[in-house]
JSON list of N, CA and C in Angstrom, two decimals:
[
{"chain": "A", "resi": 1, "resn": "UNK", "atom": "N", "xyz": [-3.03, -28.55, -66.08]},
{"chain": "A", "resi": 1, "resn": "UNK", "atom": "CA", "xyz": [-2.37, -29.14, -64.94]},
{"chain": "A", "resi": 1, "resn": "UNK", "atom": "C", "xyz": [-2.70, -30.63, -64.88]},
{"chain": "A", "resi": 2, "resn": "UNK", "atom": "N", "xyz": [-1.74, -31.64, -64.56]},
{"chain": "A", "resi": 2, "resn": "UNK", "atom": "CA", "xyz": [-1.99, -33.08, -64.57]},
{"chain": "A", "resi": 2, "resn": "UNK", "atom": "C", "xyz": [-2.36, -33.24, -63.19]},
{"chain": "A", "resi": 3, "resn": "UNK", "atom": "N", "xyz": [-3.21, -34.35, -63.09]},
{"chain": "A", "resi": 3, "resn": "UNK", "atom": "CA", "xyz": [-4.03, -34.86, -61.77]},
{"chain": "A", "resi": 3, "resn": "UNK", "atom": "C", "xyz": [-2.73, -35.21, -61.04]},
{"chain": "A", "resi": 4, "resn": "UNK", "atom": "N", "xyz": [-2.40, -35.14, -59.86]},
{"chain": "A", "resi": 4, "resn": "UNK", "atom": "CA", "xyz": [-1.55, -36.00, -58.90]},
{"chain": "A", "resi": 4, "resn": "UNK", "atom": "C", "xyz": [-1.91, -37.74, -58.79]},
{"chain": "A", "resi": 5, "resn": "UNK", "atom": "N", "xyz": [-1.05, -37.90, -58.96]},
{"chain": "A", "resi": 5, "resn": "UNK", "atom": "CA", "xyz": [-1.43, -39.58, -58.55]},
{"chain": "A", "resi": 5, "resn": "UNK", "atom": "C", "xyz": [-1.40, -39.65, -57.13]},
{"chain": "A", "resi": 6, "resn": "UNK", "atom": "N", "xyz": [-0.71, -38.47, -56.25]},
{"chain": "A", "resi": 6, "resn": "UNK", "atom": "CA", "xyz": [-0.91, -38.82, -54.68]},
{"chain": "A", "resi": 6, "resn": "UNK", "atom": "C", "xyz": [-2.17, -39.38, -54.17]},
{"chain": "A", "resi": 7, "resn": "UNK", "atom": "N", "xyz": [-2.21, -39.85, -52.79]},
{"chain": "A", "resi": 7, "resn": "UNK", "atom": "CA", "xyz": [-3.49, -40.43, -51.78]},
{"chain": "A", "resi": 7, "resn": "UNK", "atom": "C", "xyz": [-3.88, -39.28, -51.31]},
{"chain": "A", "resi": 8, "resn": "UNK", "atom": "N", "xyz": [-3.19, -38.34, -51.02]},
{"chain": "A", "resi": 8, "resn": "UNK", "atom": "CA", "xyz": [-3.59, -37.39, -50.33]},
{"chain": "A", "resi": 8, "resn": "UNK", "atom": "C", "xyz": [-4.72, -36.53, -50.61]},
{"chain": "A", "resi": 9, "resn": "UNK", "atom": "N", "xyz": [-5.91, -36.76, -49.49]},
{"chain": "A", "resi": 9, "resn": "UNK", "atom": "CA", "xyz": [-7.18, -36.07, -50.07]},
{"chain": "A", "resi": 9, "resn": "UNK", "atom": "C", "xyz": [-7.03, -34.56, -50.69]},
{"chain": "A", "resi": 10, "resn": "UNK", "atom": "N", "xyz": [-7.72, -34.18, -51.90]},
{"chain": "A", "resi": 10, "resn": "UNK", "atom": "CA", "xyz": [-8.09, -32.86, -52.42]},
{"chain": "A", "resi": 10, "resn": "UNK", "atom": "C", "xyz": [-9.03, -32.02, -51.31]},
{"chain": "A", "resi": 11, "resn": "UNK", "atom": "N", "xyz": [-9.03, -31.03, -50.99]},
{"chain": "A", "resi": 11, "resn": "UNK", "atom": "CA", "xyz": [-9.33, -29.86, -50.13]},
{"chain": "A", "resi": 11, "resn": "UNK", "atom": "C", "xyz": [-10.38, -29.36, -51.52]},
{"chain": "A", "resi": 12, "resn": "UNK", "atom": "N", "xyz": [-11.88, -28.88, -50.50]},
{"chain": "A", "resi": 12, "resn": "UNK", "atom": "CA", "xyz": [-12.81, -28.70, -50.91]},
{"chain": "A", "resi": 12, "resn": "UNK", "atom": "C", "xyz": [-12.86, -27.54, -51.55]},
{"chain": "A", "resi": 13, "resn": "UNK", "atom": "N", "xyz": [-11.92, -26.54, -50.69]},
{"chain": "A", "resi": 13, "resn": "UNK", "atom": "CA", "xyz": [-12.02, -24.84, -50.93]},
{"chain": "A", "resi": 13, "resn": "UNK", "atom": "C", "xyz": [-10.18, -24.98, -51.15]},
{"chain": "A", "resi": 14, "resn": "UNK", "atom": "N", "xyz": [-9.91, -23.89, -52.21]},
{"chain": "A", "resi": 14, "resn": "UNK", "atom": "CA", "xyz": [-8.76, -23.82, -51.80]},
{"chain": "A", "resi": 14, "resn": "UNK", "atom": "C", "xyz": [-8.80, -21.84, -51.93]},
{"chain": "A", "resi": 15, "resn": "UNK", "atom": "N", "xyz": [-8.20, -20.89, -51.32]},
{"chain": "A", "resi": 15, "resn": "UNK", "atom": "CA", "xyz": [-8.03, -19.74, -51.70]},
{"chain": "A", "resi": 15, "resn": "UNK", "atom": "C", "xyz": [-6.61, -18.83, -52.40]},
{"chain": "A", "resi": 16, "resn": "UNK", "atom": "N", "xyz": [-6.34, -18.26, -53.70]},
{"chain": "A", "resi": 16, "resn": "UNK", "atom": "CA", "xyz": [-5.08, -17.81, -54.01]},
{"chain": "A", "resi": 16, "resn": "UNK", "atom": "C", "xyz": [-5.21, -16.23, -53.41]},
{"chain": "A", "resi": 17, "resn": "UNK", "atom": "N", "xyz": [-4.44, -15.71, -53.19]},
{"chain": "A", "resi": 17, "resn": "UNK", "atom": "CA", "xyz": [-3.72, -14.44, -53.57]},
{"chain": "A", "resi": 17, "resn": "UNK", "atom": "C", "xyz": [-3.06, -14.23, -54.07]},
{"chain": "A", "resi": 18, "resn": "UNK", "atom": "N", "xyz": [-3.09, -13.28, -54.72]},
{"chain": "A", "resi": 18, "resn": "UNK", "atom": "CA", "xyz": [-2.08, -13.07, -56.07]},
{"chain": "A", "resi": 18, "resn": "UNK", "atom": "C", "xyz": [-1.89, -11.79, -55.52]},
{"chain": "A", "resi": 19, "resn": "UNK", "atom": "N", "xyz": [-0.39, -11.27, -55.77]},
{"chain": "A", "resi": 19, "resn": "UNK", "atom": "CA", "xyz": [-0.12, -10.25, -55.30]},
{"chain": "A", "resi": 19, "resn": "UNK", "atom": "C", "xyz": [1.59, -9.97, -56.34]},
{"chain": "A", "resi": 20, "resn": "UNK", "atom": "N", "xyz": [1.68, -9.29, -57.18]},
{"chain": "A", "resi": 20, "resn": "UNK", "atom": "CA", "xyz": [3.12, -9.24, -57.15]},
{"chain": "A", "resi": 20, "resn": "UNK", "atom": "C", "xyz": [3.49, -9.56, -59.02]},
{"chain": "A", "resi": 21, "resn": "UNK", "atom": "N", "xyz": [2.21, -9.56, -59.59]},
{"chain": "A", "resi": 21, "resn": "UNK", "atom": "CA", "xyz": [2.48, -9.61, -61.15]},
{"chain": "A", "resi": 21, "resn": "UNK", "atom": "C", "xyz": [3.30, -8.82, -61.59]},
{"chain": "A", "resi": 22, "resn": "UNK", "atom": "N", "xyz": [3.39, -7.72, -61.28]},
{"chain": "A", "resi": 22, "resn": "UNK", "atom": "CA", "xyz": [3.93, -6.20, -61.53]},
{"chain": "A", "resi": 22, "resn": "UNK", "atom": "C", "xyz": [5.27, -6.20, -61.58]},
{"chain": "A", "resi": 23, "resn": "UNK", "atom": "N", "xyz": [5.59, -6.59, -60.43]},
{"chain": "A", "resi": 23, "resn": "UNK", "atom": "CA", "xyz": [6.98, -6.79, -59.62]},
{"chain": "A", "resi": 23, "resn": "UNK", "atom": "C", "xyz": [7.82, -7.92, -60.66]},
{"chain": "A", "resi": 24, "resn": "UNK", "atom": "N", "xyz": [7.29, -8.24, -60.72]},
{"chain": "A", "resi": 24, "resn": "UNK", "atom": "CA", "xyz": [7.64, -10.11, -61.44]},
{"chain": "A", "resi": 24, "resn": "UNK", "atom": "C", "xyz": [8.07, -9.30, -62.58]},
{"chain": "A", "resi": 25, "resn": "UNK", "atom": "N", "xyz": [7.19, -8.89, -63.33]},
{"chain": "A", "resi": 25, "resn": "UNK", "atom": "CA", "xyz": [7.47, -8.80, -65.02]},
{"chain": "A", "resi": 25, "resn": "UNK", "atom": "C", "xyz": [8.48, -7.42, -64.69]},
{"chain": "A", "resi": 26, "resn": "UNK", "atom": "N", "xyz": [8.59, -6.51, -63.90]},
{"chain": "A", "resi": 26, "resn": "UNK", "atom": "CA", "xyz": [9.50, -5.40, -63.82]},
{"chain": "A", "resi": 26, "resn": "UNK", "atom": "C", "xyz": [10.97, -5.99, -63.94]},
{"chain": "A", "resi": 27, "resn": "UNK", "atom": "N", "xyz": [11.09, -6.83, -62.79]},
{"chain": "A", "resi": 27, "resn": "UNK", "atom": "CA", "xyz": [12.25, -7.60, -62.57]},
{"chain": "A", "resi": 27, "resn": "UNK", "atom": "C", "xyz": [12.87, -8.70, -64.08]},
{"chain": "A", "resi": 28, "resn": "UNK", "atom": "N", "xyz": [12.24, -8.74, -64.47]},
{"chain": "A", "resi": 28, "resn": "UNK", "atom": "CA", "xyz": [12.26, -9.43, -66.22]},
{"chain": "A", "resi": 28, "resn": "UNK", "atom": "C", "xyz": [12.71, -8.13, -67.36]},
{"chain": "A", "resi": 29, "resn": "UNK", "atom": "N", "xyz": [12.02, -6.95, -66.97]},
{"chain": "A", "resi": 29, "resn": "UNK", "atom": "CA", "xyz": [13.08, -6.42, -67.75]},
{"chain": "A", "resi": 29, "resn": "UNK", "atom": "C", "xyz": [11.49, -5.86, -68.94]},
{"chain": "A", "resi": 30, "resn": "UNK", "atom": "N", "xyz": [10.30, -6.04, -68.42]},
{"chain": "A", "resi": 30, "resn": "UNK", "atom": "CA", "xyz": [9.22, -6.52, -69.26]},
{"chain": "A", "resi": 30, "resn": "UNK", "atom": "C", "xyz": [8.02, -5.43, -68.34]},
{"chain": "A", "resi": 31, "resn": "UNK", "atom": "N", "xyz": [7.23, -4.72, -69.06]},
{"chain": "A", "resi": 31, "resn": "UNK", "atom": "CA", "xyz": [6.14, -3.76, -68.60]},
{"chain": "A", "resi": 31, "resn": "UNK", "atom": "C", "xyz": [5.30, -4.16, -67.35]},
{"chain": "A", "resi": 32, "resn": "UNK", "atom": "N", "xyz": [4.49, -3.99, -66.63]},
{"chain": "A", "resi": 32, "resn": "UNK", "atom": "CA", "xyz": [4.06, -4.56, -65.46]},
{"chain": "A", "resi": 32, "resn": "UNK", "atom": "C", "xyz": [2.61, -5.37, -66.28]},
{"chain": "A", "resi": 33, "resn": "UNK", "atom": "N", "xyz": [2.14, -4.34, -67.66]},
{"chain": "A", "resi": 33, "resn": "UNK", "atom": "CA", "xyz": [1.19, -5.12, -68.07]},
{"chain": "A", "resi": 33, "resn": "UNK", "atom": "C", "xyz": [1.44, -6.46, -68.55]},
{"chain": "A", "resi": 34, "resn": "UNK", "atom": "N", "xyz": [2.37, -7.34, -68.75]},
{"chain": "A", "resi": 34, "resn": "UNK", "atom": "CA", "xyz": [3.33, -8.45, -69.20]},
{"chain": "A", "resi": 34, "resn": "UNK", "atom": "C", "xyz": [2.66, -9.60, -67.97]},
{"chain": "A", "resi": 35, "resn": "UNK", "atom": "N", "xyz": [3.43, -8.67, -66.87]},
{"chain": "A", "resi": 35, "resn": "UNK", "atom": "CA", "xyz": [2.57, -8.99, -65.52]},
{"chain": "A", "resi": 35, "resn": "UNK", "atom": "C", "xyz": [1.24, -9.34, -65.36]},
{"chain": "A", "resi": 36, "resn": "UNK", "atom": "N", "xyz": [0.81, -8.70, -65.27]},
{"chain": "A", "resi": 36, "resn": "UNK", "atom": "CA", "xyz": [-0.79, -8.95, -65.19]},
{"chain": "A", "resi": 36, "resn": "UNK", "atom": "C", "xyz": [-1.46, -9.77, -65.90]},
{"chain": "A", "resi": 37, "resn": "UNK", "atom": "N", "xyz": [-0.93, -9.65, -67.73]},
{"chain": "A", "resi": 37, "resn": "UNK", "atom": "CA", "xyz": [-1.70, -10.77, -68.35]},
{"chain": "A", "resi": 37, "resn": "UNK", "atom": "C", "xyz": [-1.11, -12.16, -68.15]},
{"chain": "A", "resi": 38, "resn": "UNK", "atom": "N", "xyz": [0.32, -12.25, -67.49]},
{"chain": "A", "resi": 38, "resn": "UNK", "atom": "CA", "xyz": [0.72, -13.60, -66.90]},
{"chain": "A", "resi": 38, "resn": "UNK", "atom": "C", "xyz": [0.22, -14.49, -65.89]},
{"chain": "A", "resi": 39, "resn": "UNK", "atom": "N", "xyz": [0.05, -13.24, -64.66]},
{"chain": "A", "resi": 39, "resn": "UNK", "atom": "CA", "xyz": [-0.85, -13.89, -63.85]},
{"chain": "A", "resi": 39, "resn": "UNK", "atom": "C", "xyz": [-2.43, -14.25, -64.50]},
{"chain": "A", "resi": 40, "resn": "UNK", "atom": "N", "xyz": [-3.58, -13.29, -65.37]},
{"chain": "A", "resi": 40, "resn": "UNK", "atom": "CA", "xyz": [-4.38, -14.06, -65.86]},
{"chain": "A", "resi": 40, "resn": "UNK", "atom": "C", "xyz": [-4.51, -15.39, -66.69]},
{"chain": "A", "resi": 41, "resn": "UNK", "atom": "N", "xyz": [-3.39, -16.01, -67.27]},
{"chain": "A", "resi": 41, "resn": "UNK", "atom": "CA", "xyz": [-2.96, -16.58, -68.07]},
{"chain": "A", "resi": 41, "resn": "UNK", "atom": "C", "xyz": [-3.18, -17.51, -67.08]},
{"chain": "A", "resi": 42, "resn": "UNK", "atom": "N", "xyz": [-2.64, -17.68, -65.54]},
{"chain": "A", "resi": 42, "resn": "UNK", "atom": "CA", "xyz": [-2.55, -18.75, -64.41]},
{"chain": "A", "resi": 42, "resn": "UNK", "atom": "C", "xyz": [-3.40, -19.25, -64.27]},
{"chain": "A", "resi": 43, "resn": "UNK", "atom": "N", "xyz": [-4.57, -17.73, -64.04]},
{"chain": "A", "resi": 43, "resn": "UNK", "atom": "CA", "xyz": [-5.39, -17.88, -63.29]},
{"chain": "A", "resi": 43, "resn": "UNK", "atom": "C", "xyz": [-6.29, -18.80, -64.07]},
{"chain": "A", "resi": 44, "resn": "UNK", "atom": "N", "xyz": [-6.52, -18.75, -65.68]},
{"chain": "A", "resi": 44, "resn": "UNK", "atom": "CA", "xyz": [-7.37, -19.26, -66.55]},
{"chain": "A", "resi": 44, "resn": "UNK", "atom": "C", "xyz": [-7.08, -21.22, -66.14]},
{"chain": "A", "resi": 45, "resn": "UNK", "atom": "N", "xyz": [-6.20, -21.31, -65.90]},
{"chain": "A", "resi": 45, "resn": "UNK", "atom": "CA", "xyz": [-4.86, -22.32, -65.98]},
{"chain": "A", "resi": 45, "resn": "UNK", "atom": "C", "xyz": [-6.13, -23.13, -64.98]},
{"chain": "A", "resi": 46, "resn": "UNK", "atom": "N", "xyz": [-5.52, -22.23, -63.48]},
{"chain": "A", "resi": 46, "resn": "UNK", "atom": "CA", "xyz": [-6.62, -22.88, -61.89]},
{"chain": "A", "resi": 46, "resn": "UNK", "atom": "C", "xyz": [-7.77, -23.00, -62.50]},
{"chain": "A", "resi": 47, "resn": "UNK", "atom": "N", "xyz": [-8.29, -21.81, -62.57]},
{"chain": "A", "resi": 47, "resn": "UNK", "atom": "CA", "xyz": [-9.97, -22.04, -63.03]},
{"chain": "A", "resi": 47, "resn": "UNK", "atom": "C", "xyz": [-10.45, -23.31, -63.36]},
{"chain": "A", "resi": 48, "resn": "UNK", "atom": "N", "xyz": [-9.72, -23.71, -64.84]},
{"chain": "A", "resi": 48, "resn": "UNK", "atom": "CA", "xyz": [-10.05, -24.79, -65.27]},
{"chain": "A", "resi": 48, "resn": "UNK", "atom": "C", "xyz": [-9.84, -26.21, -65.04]},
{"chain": "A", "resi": 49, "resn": "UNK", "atom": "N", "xyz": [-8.69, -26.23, -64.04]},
{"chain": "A", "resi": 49, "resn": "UNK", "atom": "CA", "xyz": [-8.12, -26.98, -63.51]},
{"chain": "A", "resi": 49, "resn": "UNK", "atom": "C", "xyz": [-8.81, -27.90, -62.47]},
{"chain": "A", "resi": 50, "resn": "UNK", "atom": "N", "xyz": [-9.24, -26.82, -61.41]},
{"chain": "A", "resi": 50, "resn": "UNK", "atom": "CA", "xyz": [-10.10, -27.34, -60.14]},
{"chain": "A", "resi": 50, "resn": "UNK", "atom": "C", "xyz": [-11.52, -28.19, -60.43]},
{"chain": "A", "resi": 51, "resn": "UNK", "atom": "N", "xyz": [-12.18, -28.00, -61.37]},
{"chain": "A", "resi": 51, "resn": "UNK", "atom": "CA", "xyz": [-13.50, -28.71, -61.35]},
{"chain": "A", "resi": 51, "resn": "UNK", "atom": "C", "xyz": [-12.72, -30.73, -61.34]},
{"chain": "A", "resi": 52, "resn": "UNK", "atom": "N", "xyz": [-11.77, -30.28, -62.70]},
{"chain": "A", "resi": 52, "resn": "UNK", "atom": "CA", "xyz": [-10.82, -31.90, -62.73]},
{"chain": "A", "resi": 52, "resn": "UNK", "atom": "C", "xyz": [-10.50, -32.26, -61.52]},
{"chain": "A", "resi": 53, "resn": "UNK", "atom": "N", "xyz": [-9.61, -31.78, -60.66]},
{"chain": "A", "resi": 53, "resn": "UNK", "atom": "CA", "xyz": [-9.00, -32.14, -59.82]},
{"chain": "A", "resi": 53, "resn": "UNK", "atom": "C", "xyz": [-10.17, -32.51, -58.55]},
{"chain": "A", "resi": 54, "resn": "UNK", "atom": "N", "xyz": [-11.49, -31.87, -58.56]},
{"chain": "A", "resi": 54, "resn": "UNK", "atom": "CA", "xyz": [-12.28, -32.34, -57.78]},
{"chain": "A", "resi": 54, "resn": "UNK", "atom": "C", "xyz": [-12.19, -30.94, -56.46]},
{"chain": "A", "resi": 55, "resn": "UNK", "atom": "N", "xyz": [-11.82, -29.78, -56.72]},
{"chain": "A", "resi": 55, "resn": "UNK", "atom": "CA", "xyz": [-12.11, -28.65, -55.95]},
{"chain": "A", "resi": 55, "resn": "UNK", "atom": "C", "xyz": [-13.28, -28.13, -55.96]},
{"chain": "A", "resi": 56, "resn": "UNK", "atom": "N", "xyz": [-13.74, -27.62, -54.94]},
{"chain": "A", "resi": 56, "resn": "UNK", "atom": "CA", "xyz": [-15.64, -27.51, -55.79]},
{"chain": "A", "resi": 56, "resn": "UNK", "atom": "C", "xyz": [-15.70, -25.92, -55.45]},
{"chain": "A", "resi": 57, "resn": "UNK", "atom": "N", "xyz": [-14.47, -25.28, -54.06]},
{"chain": "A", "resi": 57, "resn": "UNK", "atom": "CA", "xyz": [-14.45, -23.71, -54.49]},
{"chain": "A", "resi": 57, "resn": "UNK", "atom": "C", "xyz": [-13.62, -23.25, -54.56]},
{"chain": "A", "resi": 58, "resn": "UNK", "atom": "N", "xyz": [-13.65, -22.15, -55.22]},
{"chain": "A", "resi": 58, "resn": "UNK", "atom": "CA", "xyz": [-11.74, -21.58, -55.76]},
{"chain": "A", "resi": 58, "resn": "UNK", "atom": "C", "xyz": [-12.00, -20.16, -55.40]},
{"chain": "A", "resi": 59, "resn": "UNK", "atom": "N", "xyz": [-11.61, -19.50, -54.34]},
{"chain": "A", "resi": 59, "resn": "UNK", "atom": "CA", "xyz": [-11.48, -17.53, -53.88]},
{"chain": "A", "resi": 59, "resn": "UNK", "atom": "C", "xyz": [-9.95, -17.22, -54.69]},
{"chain": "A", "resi": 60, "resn": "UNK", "atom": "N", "xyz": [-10.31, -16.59, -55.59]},
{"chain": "A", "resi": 60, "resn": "UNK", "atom": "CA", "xyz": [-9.21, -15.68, -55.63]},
{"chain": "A", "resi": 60, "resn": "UNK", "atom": "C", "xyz": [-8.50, -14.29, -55.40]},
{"chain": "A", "resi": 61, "resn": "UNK", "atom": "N", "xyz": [-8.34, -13.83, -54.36]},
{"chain": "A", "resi": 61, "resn": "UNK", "atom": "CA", "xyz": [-8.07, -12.53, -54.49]},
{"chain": "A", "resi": 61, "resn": "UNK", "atom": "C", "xyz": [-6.84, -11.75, -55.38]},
{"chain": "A", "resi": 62, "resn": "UNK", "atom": "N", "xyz": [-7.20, -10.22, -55.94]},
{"chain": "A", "resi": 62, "resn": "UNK", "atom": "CA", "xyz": [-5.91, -10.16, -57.13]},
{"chain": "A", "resi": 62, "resn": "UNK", "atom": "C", "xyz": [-5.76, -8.74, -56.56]},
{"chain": "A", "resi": 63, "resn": "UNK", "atom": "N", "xyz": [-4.46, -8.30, -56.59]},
{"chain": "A", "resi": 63, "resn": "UNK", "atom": "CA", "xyz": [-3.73, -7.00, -56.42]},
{"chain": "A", "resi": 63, "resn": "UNK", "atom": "C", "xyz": [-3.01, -6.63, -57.42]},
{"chain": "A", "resi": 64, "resn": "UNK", "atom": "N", "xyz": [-3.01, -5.10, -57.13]},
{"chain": "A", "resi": 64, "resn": "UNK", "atom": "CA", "xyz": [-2.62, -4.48, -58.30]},
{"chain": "A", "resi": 64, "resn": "UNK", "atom": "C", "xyz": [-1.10, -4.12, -57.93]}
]
């Protein structure tokens, strides 16, 4: 993910829910497991993302 050039301050905590991998990849035509490793694929994405961007906590909650 590229840094924003915005002013707008970065938020210390941010929290995801993830809800709906399943659904997603069904609607594609594609197994729900398609799903799931897409959303981990994201999630790897944030993870690594936030220390750059200057987030210092990341909650994620995940549904099945």
């Amino acid at each position: 993910m590229a840094k924003d050039t915005d002013s707008d301050p970065i938020p210390r905590h941010v929290a995801i829910i993830m809800d709906g991998n399943g659904r997603w990849a069904k609607a594609r035509g594609r197994p729900r497991l398609f799903g799931h490793r897409a959303g981990a694929r994201r999630v790897r994405e944030i993870v690594e993302s936030c220390p750059e961007l200057g987030v210092k906590y990341l909650t994620i909650f995940a549904f099945s």
